[in-house]
Short mmCIF file of C-alpha atoms in Angstrom, two decimals:
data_model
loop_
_atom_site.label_atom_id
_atom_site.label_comp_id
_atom_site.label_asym_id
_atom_site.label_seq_id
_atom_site.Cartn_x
_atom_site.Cartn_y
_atom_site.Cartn_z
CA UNK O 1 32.37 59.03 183.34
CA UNK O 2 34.05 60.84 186.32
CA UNK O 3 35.49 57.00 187.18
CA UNK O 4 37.00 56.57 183.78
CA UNK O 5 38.69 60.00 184.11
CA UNK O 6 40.25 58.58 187.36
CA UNK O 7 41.75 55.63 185.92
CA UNK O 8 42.88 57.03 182.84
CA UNK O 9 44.98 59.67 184.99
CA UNK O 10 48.13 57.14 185.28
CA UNK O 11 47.89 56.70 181.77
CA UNK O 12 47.67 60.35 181.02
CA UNK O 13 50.74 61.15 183.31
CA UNK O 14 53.07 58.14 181.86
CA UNK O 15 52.68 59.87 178.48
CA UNK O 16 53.20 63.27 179.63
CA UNK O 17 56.32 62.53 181.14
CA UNK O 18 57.51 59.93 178.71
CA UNK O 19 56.11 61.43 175.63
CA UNK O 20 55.20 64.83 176.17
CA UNK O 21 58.14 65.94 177.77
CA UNK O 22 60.71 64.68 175.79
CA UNK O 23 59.24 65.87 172.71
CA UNK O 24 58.90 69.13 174.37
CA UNK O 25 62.74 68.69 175.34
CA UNK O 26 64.18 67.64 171.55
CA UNK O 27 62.14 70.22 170.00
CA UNK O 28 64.10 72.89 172.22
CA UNK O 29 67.31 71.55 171.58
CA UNK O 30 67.04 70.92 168.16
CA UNK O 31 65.51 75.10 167.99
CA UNK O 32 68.46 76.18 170.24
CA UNK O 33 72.00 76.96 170.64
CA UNK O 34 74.33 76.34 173.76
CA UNK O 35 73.73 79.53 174.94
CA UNK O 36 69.69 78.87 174.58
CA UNK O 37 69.17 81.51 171.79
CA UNK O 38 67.00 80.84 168.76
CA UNK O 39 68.41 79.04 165.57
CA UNK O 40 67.48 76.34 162.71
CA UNK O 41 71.15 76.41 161.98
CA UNK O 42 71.04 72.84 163.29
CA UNK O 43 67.61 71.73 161.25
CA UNK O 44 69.85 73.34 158.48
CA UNK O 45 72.97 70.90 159.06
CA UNK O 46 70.36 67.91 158.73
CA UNK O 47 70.35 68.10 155.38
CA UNK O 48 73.97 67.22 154.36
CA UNK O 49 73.11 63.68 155.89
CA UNK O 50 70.31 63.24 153.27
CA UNK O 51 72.25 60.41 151.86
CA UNK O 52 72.29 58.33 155.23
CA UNK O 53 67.94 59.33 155.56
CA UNK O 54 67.60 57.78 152.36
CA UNK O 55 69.72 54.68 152.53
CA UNK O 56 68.12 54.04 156.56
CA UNK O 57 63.96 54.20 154.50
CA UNK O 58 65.36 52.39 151.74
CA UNK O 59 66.98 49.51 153.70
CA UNK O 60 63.91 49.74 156.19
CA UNK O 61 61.10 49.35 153.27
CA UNK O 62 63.26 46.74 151.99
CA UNK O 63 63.25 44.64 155.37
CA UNK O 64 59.32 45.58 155.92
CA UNK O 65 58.35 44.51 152.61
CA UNK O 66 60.21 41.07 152.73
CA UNK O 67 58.56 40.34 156.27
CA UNK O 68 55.04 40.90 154.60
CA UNK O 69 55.93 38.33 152.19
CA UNK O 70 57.14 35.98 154.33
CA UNK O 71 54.59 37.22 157.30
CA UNK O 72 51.70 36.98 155.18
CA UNK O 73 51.72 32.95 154.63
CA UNK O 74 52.58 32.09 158.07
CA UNK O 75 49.92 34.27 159.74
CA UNK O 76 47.05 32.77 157.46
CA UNK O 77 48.46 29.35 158.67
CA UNK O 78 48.30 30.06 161.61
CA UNK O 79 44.75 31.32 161.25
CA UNK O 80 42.96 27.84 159.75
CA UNK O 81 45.29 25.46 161.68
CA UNK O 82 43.15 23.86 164.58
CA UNK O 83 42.58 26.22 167.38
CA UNK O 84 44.53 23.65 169.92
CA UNK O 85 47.10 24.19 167.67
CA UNK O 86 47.49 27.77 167.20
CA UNK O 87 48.86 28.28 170.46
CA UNK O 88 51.73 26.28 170.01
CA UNK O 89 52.82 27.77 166.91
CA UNK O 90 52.49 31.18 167.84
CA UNK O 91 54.71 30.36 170.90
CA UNK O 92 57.07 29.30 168.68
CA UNK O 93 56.52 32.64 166.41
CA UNK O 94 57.33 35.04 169.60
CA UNK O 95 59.99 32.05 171.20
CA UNK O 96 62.82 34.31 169.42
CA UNK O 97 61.80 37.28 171.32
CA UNK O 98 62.41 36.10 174.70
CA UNK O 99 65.87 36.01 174.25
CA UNK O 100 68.34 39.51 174.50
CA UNK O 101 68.24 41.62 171.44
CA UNK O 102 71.78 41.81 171.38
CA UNK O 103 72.50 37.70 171.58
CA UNK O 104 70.52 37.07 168.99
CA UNK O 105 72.43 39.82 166.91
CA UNK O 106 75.74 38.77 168.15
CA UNK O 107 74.11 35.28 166.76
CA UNK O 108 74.05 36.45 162.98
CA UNK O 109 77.62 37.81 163.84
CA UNK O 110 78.96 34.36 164.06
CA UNK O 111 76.77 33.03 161.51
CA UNK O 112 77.91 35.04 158.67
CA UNK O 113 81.27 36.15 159.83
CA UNK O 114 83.98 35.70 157.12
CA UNK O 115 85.08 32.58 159.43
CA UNK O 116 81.24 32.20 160.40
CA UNK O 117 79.43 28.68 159.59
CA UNK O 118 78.01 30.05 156.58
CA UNK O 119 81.17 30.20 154.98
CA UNK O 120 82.20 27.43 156.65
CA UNK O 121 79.51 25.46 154.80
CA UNK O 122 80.35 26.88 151.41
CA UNK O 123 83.68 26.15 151.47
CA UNK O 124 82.76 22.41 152.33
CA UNK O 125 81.43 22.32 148.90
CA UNK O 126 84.20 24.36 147.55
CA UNK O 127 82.73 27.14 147.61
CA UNK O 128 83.40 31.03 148.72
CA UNK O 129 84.58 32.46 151.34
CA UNK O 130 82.02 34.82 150.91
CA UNK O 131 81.74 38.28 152.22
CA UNK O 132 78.55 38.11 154.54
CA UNK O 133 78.96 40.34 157.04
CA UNK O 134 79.42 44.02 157.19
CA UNK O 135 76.72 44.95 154.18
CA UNK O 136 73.54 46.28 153.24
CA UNK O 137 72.43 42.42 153.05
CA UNK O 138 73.30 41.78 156.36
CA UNK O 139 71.65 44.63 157.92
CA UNK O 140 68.52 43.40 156.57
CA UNK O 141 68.75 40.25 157.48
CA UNK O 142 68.92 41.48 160.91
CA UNK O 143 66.01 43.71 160.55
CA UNK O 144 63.75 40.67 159.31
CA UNK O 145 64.83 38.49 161.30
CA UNK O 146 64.26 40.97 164.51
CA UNK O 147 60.96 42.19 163.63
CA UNK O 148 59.23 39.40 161.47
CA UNK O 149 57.54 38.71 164.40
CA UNK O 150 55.66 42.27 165.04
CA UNK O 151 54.34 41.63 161.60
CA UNK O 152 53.14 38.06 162.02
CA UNK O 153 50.95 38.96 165.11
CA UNK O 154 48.55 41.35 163.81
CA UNK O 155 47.91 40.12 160.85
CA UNK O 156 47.21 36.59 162.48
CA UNK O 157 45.12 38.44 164.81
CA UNK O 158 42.95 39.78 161.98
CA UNK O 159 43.18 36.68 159.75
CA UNK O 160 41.77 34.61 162.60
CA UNK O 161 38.64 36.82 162.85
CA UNK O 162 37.99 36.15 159.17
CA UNK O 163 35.03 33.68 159.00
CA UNK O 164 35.54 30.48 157.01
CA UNK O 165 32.22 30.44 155.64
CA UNK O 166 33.16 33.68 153.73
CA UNK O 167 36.04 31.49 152.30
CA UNK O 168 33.90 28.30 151.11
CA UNK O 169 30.87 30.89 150.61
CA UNK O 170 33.99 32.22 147.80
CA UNK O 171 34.95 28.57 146.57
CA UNK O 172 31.31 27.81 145.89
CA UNK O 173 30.64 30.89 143.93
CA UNK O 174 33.47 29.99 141.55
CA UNK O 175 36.42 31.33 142.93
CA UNK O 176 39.51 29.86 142.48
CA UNK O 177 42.55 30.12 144.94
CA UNK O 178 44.04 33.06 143.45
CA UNK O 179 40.57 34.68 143.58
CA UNK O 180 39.88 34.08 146.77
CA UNK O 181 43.12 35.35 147.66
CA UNK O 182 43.10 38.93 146.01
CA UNK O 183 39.19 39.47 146.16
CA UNK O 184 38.32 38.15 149.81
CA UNK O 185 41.32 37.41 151.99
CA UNK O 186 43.63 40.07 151.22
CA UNK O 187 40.96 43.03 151.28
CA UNK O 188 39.74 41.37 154.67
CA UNK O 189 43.56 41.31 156.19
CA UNK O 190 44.20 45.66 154.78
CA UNK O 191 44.17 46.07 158.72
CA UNK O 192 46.58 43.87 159.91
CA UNK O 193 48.69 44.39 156.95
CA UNK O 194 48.93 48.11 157.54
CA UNK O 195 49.68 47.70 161.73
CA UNK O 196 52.25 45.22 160.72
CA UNK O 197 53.81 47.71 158.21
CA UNK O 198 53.74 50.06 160.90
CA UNK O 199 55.15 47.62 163.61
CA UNK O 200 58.17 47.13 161.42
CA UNK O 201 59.22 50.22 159.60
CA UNK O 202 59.58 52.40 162.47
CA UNK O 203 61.74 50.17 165.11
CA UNK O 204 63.27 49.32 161.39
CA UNK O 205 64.06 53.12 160.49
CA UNK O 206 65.40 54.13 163.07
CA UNK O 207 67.31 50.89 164.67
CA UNK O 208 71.31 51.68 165.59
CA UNK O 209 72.41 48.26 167.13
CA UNK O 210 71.52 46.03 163.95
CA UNK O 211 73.46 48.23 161.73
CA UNK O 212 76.37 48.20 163.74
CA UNK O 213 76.73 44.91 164.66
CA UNK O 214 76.20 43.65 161.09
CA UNK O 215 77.11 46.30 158.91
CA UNK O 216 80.02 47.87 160.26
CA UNK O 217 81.16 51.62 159.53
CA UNK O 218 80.02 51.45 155.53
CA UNK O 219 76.43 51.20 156.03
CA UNK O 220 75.49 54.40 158.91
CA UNK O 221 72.15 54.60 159.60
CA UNK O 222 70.00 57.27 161.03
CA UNK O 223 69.98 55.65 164.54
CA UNK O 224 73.34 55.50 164.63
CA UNK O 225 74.08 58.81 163.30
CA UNK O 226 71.57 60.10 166.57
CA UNK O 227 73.92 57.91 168.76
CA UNK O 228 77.15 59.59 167.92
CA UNK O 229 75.81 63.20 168.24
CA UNK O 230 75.21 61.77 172.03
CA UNK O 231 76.90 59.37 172.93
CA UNK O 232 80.32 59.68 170.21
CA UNK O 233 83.29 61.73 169.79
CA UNK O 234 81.08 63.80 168.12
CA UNK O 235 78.88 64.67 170.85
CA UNK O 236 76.38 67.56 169.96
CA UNK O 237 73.03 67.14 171.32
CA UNK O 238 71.56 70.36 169.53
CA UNK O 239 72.13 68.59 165.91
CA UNK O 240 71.13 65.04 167.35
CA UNK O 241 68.04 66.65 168.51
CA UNK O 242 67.56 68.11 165.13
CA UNK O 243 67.88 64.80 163.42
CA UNK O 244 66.08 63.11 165.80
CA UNK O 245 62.85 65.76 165.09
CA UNK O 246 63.45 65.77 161.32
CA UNK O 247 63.21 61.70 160.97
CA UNK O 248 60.03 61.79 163.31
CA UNK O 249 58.78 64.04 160.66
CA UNK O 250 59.31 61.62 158.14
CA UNK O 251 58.24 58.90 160.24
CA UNK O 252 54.99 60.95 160.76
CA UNK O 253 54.25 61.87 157.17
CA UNK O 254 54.75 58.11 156.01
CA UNK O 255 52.52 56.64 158.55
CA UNK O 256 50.05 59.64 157.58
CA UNK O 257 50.23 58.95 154.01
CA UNK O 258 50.22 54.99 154.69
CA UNK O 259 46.70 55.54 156.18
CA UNK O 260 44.68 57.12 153.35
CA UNK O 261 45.19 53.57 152.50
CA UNK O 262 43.48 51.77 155.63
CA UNK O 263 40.19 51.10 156.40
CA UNK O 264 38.22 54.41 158.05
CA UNK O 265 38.20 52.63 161.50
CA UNK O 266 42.03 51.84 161.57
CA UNK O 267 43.76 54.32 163.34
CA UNK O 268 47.84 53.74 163.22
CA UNK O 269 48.87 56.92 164.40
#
């Protein structure tokens, strides 16, 4: 016991110093004023940017829920395919990920710009130009795109523990497709479904770079509005620290809500 103690120490001090302390560190700013005196004047101001909290969860359920359905196929593919196989395909799955986060943004930038190829393509069929770029669309399109990925993984990695036998065991029992779908696959996959959700929402919630690049000024999101208050004109740490602790919050109470609906022994936060 004494040995695990020992090597769990570099784990324990990585997350005091890159957890702990900056947690420590927003809550006092976002509890503070310059002159370090007590205030929720700044937990106050959070709330006249209620509009921007709701359209960053609304956009980021939107972009989670459309990577489940197109996740959800592709991992149980993945699953049955032959073993020698699998590899391959999830190589191909993760290939995306290798390359910058920013290239492959700046990617979708030329792709639906208003003189992108999209357009381009439309107008060879006399068509558009269409206005691609710069809207709510487009900023989920970059979110699935970015993070389809994180949910393909784990539920693969849970679909590919489920035994077949359990599925013909189903067929020969009189299930049809559909039932074996809703009655055996999809209650065995609640895990992976739920750590996927997870996966995407929060990197989702709270991204900045996506909804700059492809939505321009009209659609501000939360990360974005944390940016400015530290790295913008409108630099004010104490309110960005504020938003920064209230959308945790949030974060928090989804994911806490989220797991009433998981298994007992699936632990996502």
């Amino acid at each position: 016991m004494k040995q695990l103690k020992v090597l769990s120490l570099p784990y324990l001090v990585w997350m005091v110093i890159f957890i702990l302390v900056p947690i420590v560190m927003m809550a006092f700013f976002a509890f503070t004023n310059e002159d370090g005196s007590l205030t929720i004047k700044h937990i106050s101001d959070v709330g006249q940017y209620a509009n921007i909290f709701v359209r960053s969860i609304w956009l980021a359920l939107i972009a989670t829920a459309i990577c489940l359905v197109l996740a959800y196929p592709i991992a149980f593919f993945l699953s049955r395919i032959d073993k020698h196989k699998q590899g391959t395909m999830l190589l191909l799955v993760m290939l995306p990920m290798w390359m910058n986060f920013l290239l492959r943004t700046y990617a979708w930038m030329t792709i639906l710009g208003n003189n992108g190829i999209l357009n381009y393509l439309f107008s060879l069929v006399g068509l558009g130009p269409y206005k691609l770029i710069n809207t709510s669309g487009a900023v989920v399109l970059g979110m699935v795109y970015n993070y389809l990925p994180f949910m393909i993984l784990p539920l693969y990695s849970v679909m590919e523990k489920i035994d077949k036998s359990v599925i013909e065991a189903a067929n020969d029992l009189g299930c049809n497709a559909a039932g074996v779908l809703f009655k055996v696959i999809l209650p065995l996959s609640v895990p992976g479904i739920m750590s996927g959700i997870t996966m995407v929402f929060v990197p989702a919630i709270s991204t900045f770079i996506i909804s700059r690049m492809l939505g321009g000024g009209s659609n501000l999101l939360i990360g974005d509005l944390i940016e400015m208050q530290f790295l913008g004109n409108a630099y004010d740490p104490h309110l960005g620290a504020a938003i920064s602790l209230v959308l945790m919050v949030i974060i928090l109470v989804i994911m806490t809500v989220m797991n009433q609906f998981s298994p007992d022994d699936q632990v996502l936060i």
